[in-house]
Structures are given as structure tokens and as C-alpha cells.
Amino acid sequence: MDTLHLALFGNPVAHSLSPVIHQAFADQFGLKLDYALILASEETFAKQLKQLQSSGARGCNITVPLKVPAHNIADTLSTAAVTAGAANTLVFQQSGVFADNTDGLGWLKDLARAETSIKGKSVAIIGAGGAAAGITPIILAQSPSALVIANRSPEKAASLLQQQTNPNFRSMSLQQLRQPGLPKFDLLVNATSIGHQGQHPDLSPESLNPEALVYDLNYGTAAEPLKNWCSKNNIRYRDGLGMLVEQAALAFNLWTSQSPETQAVLSNLGELLNQKT
Ligand code: ATR
């Protein structure tokens, strides 16, 4: 049986869950997998990528801080990669390197699993870094009735909505999120990295509709602070583990043309993380 050679580039990569996820996918199709974790910097990335390519690998995943360099290095790009200006998946083809970005669609798939849609809903994104930039175009494409992007540095939130003329699409500071007159949110996405500091964004339960979903793009220990806040305030909460599995399934499909089943993988991963924490 041929071995499927894949890898993840980024920094850090050591604690990535991607090897476990892709092994579970490969097992579903009886494929042998060799998934390497490659620590890389912007300086070393191009050379390391060439090495991987000439070793016979099918492609690779890309994580922080190499998603923009991966986009720039590719020979051809999917629409999602162009829109995001960043790539999380590279496929080695005869004609060169093809770049895609499966984060946004992976997130939407997991949102659908939580029986939540965006069309006509009032949405807030907290944070305006790489993760927020990745989901903003996807949210806008789904026609929300309102979108607020709030960030500690409000100018970064403003730049994500630069092209937008709809007055219901607004950027602001975290403090302004508490001002009266804002719509109550149906969906609030935490795209900050503040959970890594053991904290959660300073939110008011009154800013959310009763059935609202708080979706945290973080998972594991970084997701604990907001998860606990939501549980205390009786607010529906979902962490980013489902998005991680869904974006991986879409990448696996690009490499193998197979569509792995994701629910069992997600449940097992949740248990694995619970055992670790
Ligand atoms: P990622 O790729 O995960 O999005 P990032 O690009 O570094 O990471 O973005 C981190 C986000 O978390 C930013 O929105 C950041 O706010 P700033 O743009 O003002 O830096 C936000 N963030 C990080 N620590 C924070 C804190 N202590 N309080 C509020 N926001 C914080």
C-alpha cells in the first residue's frame, strides 16, 4: 500500500492536533499516513517546502505565521485563498503548487452542525487579527442583517470592513461594544487570542439574544475562560474544535478526493483533550 505523505508547517507545531485528525481520516480509507510536523520561519519556509515537494509528499497544511507566505508562494490559488489573502492548505500538482483556504468553509460547516445560520442574523466578531480576517468575508457573503467587529485596537477592526458601505456593518473598540443602541447579537464569535492569557473578552450577557450562540475560535485550555463565562450566564457556547476538524476534512479531500466522516473524529478529539486537561 502506498503511503500518503503530508506535513504541517508553522511555528509552533509540536502540540498540533493535525496528525491525530489526519490519521483518523486516513484510517477511514485504509490509507497509510506519514504526517510530519515541520517547524519553519518565513525565512526558511520556501526551501523547506521545496524539500517536502521533492520528497514525494501530496501536499501540506499551513498554520501561523505562514498562511500569508503560503498564499504568496503558490502558483495557482482557489477563490477562498484569494479572498482571505492567506492559505492553510497546499497541494503539490504536476503544474505547481495549488493553494486553498479551508478555514472559512470549515467554520461554516461546523456552524451548521450547531444548527446556526448567518443570513438575516445580527453577528459580532471580537478581535481583528488573522483569525477574524479569515472569517469576515465568509460572514459577509452570508448576508447578516448586522455585523459588528470590535477590537482592542479599533483601527484593525476598521480595516476589515474597509470596503463596506452598509451602515449596519460597523467596527468599534471593545468599550463601544457596551454602548446602548447596538443590536442584540444572535451570534458572537471570539476571534481574540486572549484565552491564551487565561482571560475572556469583557462581554455583557445583555448584548446577546436569548438563543444566541457564542462561537469561540479557540479550543482546549485557551477556550476555558469564555466557556466558563457562558456556562455561568446560561449562554449557548461552542469551541473551535469542530472548525479544526472540518477544515482538516476539506484539506484531506483536496489531497485524496476522499470525504472523511467528521463527527466521530470530533467526539474522540474532545475526549482526548478532556483527558489532557
Ligand atoms: P490570530 O491569528 O489568532 O487571530 P492575532 O492575529 O495575533 O492572532 O490576533 C489576536 C487578536 O486577539 C487581536 O484582535 C488582538 O487585539 P489587538 O489587535 O488589539 O492586538 C486580540 N487580543 C490579544 N490579547 C488581547 C487582550 N489582552 N485584550 C484584548 N484583545 C486581545
XYZ file of N, CA and C in Angstrom, residues 52-166:
345
model
N 10.071 19.252 0.787
C 8.908 18.376 1.009
C 8.331 17.938 -0.336
N 8.229 18.892 -1.243
C 7.660 18.627 -2.567
C 8.462 17.547 -3.298
N 9.807 17.668 -3.240
C 10.631 16.706 -3.983
C 10.718 15.359 -3.264
N 10.220 15.294 -2.005
C 10.244 14.019 -1.274
C 9.056 13.134 -1.652
N 8.160 13.662 -2.503
C 7.012 12.853 -2.932
C 5.757 13.074 -2.115
N 5.722 14.135 -1.289
C 4.525 14.423 -0.491
C 3.385 14.885 -1.397
N 2.154 14.662 -0.911
C 0.960 15.050 -1.677
C 0.642 16.539 -1.477
N 1.050 17.061 -0.321
C 0.764 18.466 -0.015
C 1.009 18.726 1.459
N 0.494 19.848 1.960
C 0.720 20.178 3.378
C -0.326 21.150 3.902
N -0.417 21.164 5.219
C -1.188 22.182 5.930
C -0.239 23.307 6.326
N -0.824 24.484 6.496
C -0.041 25.647 6.891
C -0.726 26.308 8.081
N 0.067 26.612 9.113
C -0.524 27.356 10.232
C 0.299 28.614 10.506
N -0.084 29.312 11.580
C 0.567 30.570 11.966
C 2.072 30.363 12.103
N 2.947 31.206 11.616
C 2.700 32.504 10.975
C 2.919 32.448 9.454
N 2.582 31.312 8.835
C 2.989 31.129 7.435
C 1.835 31.137 6.432
N 0.630 31.504 6.914
C -0.516 31.433 5.998
C -0.421 32.450 4.861
N 0.095 33.635 5.144
C 0.251 34.644 4.081
C 1.425 34.275 3.154
N 2.604 33.900 3.700
C 3.684 33.435 2.816
C 3.257 32.250 1.939
N 2.436 31.345 2.479
C 1.977 30.187 1.689
C 1.116 30.657 0.520
N 0.285 31.639 0.781
C -0.540 32.240 -0.279
C 0.362 32.858 -1.357
N 1.425 33.527 -0.906
C 2.285 34.253 -1.851
C 3.163 33.327 -2.696
N 3.459 32.151 -2.153
C 4.398 31.249 -2.817
C 3.718 30.388 -3.890
N 2.374 30.289 -3.820
C 1.654 29.338 -4.670
C 1.652 29.754 -6.140
N 1.543 28.750 -7.027
C 1.454 29.020 -8.462
C 0.014 29.300 -8.871
N -0.928 28.567 -8.255
C -2.351 28.819 -8.522
C -3.095 28.867 -7.191
N -4.227 29.602 -7.175
C -4.953 29.844 -5.917
C -6.443 29.601 -6.090
N -7.084 29.079 -5.062
C -8.549 28.986 -5.058
C -9.115 30.375 -4.773
N -10.416 30.547 -5.029
C -11.070 31.827 -4.722
C -10.973 32.108 -3.224
N -11.140 31.061 -2.398
C -11.102 31.264 -0.938
C -9.736 31.780 -0.493
N -8.670 31.250 -1.102
C -7.324 31.706 -0.738
C -7.111 33.149 -1.184
N -7.635 33.479 -2.370
C -7.502 34.865 -2.864
C -8.258 35.809 -1.932
N -9.496 35.463 -1.598
C -10.328 36.330 -0.756
C -9.700 36.535 0.616
N -9.178 35.456 1.194
C -8.586 35.553 2.540
C -7.189 36.180 2.495
N -6.553 36.127 1.339
C -5.165 36.615 1.251
C -4.226 35.731 2.048
N -4.658 34.506 2.307
C -3.902 33.570 3.148
C -4.290 32.149 2.765
N -3.378 31.198 2.966
C -3.658 29.797 2.620
C -3.369 28.893 3.814
N -4.238 27.892 4.022
C -3.960 26.906 5.082
C -3.686 25.515 4.509
N -3.831 25.379 3.181
C -3.616 24.078 2.534
C -2.882 24.273 1.219
N -1.839 23.481 1.000
C -1.150 23.483 -0.288
C -1.228 22.084 -0.876
N -1.454 22.018 -2.184
C -1.495 20.730 -2.881
C -0.397 20.754 -3.939
N 0.436 19.714 -3.941
C 1.506 19.634 -4.942
C 0.941 18.970 -6.193
N 0.871 19.741 -7.269
C 0.316 19.231 -8.526
C 1.423 19.205 -9.583
N 1.154 18.528 -10.707
C 2.109 18.499 -11.831
C 2.487 19.918 -12.239
N 1.471 20.779 -12.273
C 1.645 22.140 -12.790
C 2.244 23.100 -11.757
N 2.417 22.655 -10.524
C 2.974 23.534 -9.496
C 2.217 23.418 -8.181
N 2.339 24.448 -7.348
C 1.713 24.410 -6.017
C 0.359 25.128 -6.063
N -0.690 24.417 -5.669
C -2.035 24.991 -5.600
C -2.348 25.321 -4.147
N -2.840 26.547 -3.902
C -3.151 26.968 -2.526
C -4.650 27.137 -2.346
N -5.151 26.655 -1.213
C -6.563 26.855 -0.864
C -6.631 27.324 0.583
N -7.795 27.798 0.976
C -8.011 28.138 2.378
C -9.331 27.519 2.818
N -9.249 26.466 3.618
C -10.447 25.715 4.003
C -10.994 26.165 5.364
N -10.350 27.180 5.974
C -10.778 27.623 7.315
C -12.228 28.134 7.314
N -12.524 29.003 6.350
C -13.839 29.647 6.339
C -14.957 28.643 6.121
N -14.799 27.790 5.087
C -15.832 26.805 4.795
C -15.915 25.780 5.937
N -14.768 25.435 6.521
C -14.759 24.514 7.664
C -15.544 25.089 8.826
N -15.381 26.369 9.052
C -16.111 27.040 10.140
C -17.617 27.012 9.869
N -17.994 27.325 8.594
C -19.425 27.313 8.241
C -20.041 25.932 8.431
N -19.284 24.897 8.081
C -19.790 23.528 8.237
C -20.028 23.221 9.708
N -19.103 23.673 10.563
C -19.287 23.402 11.987
C -20.432 24.232 12.565
N -20.610 25.423 12.032
C -21.722 26.275 12.460
C -23.051 25.596 12.112
N -23.091 24.982 10.930
C -24.300 24.272 10.506
C -24.569 23.101 11.454
N -23.506 22.459 11.932
C -23.665 21.361 12.884
C -24.309 21.869 14.185
N -24.007 23.129 14.512
C -24.606 23.742 15.706
C -25.965 24.365 15.367
N -26.480 24.029 14.182
C -27.785 24.488 13.704
C -27.910 26.007 13.780
N -26.832 26.673 13.367
C -26.818 28.138 13.380
C -26.492 28.638 11.985
N -27.286 29.618 11.537
C -27.021 30.214 10.225
C -26.763 31.709 10.414
N -26.320 32.351 9.354
C -25.920 33.761 9.457
C -26.891 34.695 8.740
N -27.510 34.189 7.684
C -28.384 35.042 6.850
C -29.452 35.741 7.719
N -29.489 37.059 7.637
C -30.503 37.838 8.359
C -30.244 37.952 9.849
N -29.113 37.427 10.320
C -28.821 37.450 11.766
C -27.865 38.592 12.098
N -27.891 38.942 13.372
C -27.018 40.007 13.858
C -25.762 39.362 14.466
N -24.611 39.709 13.892
C -23.369 38.991 14.214
C -22.322 39.945 14.779
N -21.576 39.486 15.774
C -20.433 40.258 16.283
C -19.181 39.398 16.205
N -18.078 40.020 15.791
C -16.768 39.363 15.876
C -15.957 40.162 16.876
N -15.379 39.471 17.863
C -14.483 40.131 18.809
C -13.068 39.753 18.388
N -12.250 40.756 18.088
C -10.897 40.501 17.594
C -10.791 40.889 16.131
N -9.583 41.222 15.698
C -9.403 41.644 14.306
C -8.047 41.195 13.766
N -7.526 40.088 14.283
C -6.260 39.539 13.796
C -6.499 38.582 12.642
N -5.561 37.645 12.452
C -5.623 36.703 11.342
C -6.895 35.863 11.348
N -7.313 35.394 12.519
C -8.494 34.530 12.595
C -9.747 35.303 12.199
N -9.867 36.543 12.672
C -11.033 37.374 12.322
C -11.018 37.685 10.823
N -9.827 37.974 10.279
C -9.716 38.287 8.842
C -10.168 37.093 8.010
N -9.919 35.881 8.520
C -10.291 34.664 7.791
C -11.794 34.470 7.696
N -12.538 34.836 8.749
C -13.983 34.545 8.719
C -14.839 35.734 8.274
N -14.281 36.942 8.298
C -15.094 38.125 7.938
C -15.695 38.019 6.528
N -14.902 37.679 5.480
C -15.516 37.594 4.144
C -16.604 36.530 4.054
N -16.408 35.439 4.801
C -17.398 34.351 4.796
C -18.705 34.844 5.415
N -18.602 35.578 6.519
C -19.802 36.101 7.187
C -20.511 37.094 6.262
N -19.746 37.993 5.656
C -20.352 38.998 4.770
C -21.057 38.332 3.583
N -20.465 37.245 3.076
C -21.064 36.546 1.928
C -22.385 35.880 2.286
N -22.627 35.680 3.606
C -23.869 35.017 4.047
C -24.982 36.017 4.368
N -24.761 37.286 4.074
C -25.771 38.344 4.278
C -26.349 38.423 5.695
N -25.544 38.760 6.680
C -26.106 39.019 8.016
C -26.883 40.333 7.986
N -27.825 40.522 8.943
C -28.554 41.807 8.979
C -27.648 42.892 9.554
N -26.740 42.486 10.446
C -25.788 43.440 11.035
C -24.492 42.705 11.339
N -23.381 43.436 11.227
C -22.087 42.864 11.621
C -21.294 43.936 12.368
N -20.906 43.603 13.599
C -20.048 44.483 14.385
C -18.714 43.770 14.578
N -17.619 44.450 14.260
C -16.293 43.901 14.585
C -15.683 44.810 15.638
N -15.458 44.252 16.829
C -14.910 45.039 17.940
C -13.528 44.515 18.280
N -12.601 45.447 18.482
C -11.227 45.021 18.775
C -10.558 46.016 19.719
N -9.598 45.493 20.510
C -8.812 46.350 21.396
C -8.202 47.506 20.591
N -7.642 47.181 19.423
C -7.129 48.219 18.518
C -8.188 48.429 17.438
N -9.074 49.443 17.606
C -10.228 49.568 16.696
C -9.849 49.792 15.236
N -8.673 50.360 14.984
C -8.302 50.621 13.578
C -8.125 49.316 12.804
N -7.731 48.245 13.519
C -7.599 46.947 12.835
C -8.973 46.394 12.475
N -9.951 46.636 13.350
C -11.331 46.216 13.058
C -11.851 47.007 11.863
N -11.533 48.294 11.827
C -11.996 49.151 10.720
C -11.434 48.665 9.383
N -10.188 48.215 9.398
C -9.576 47.808 8.128
C -10.254 46.549 7.573
N -10.853 45.736 8.438
C -11.544 44.529 7.947
C -12.856 44.875 7.237
N -13.388 46.088 7.522
C -14.663 46.483 6.910
C -14.488 47.638 5.927
N -13.245 47.849 5.525
C -12.887 48.991 4.672
C -13.778 49.164 3.437
N -14.064 48.025 2.790
C -14.801 48.080 1.508
C -16.308 48.203 1.718
N -16.780 48.146 2.956
C -18.220 48.039 3.214
C -18.882 49.401 3.360
N -20.028 49.580 2.717
C -20.749 50.859 2.815
C -22.044 50.712 3.618
N -22.464 49.466 3.875
C -23.692 49.222 4.638
C -23.529 49.770 6.065
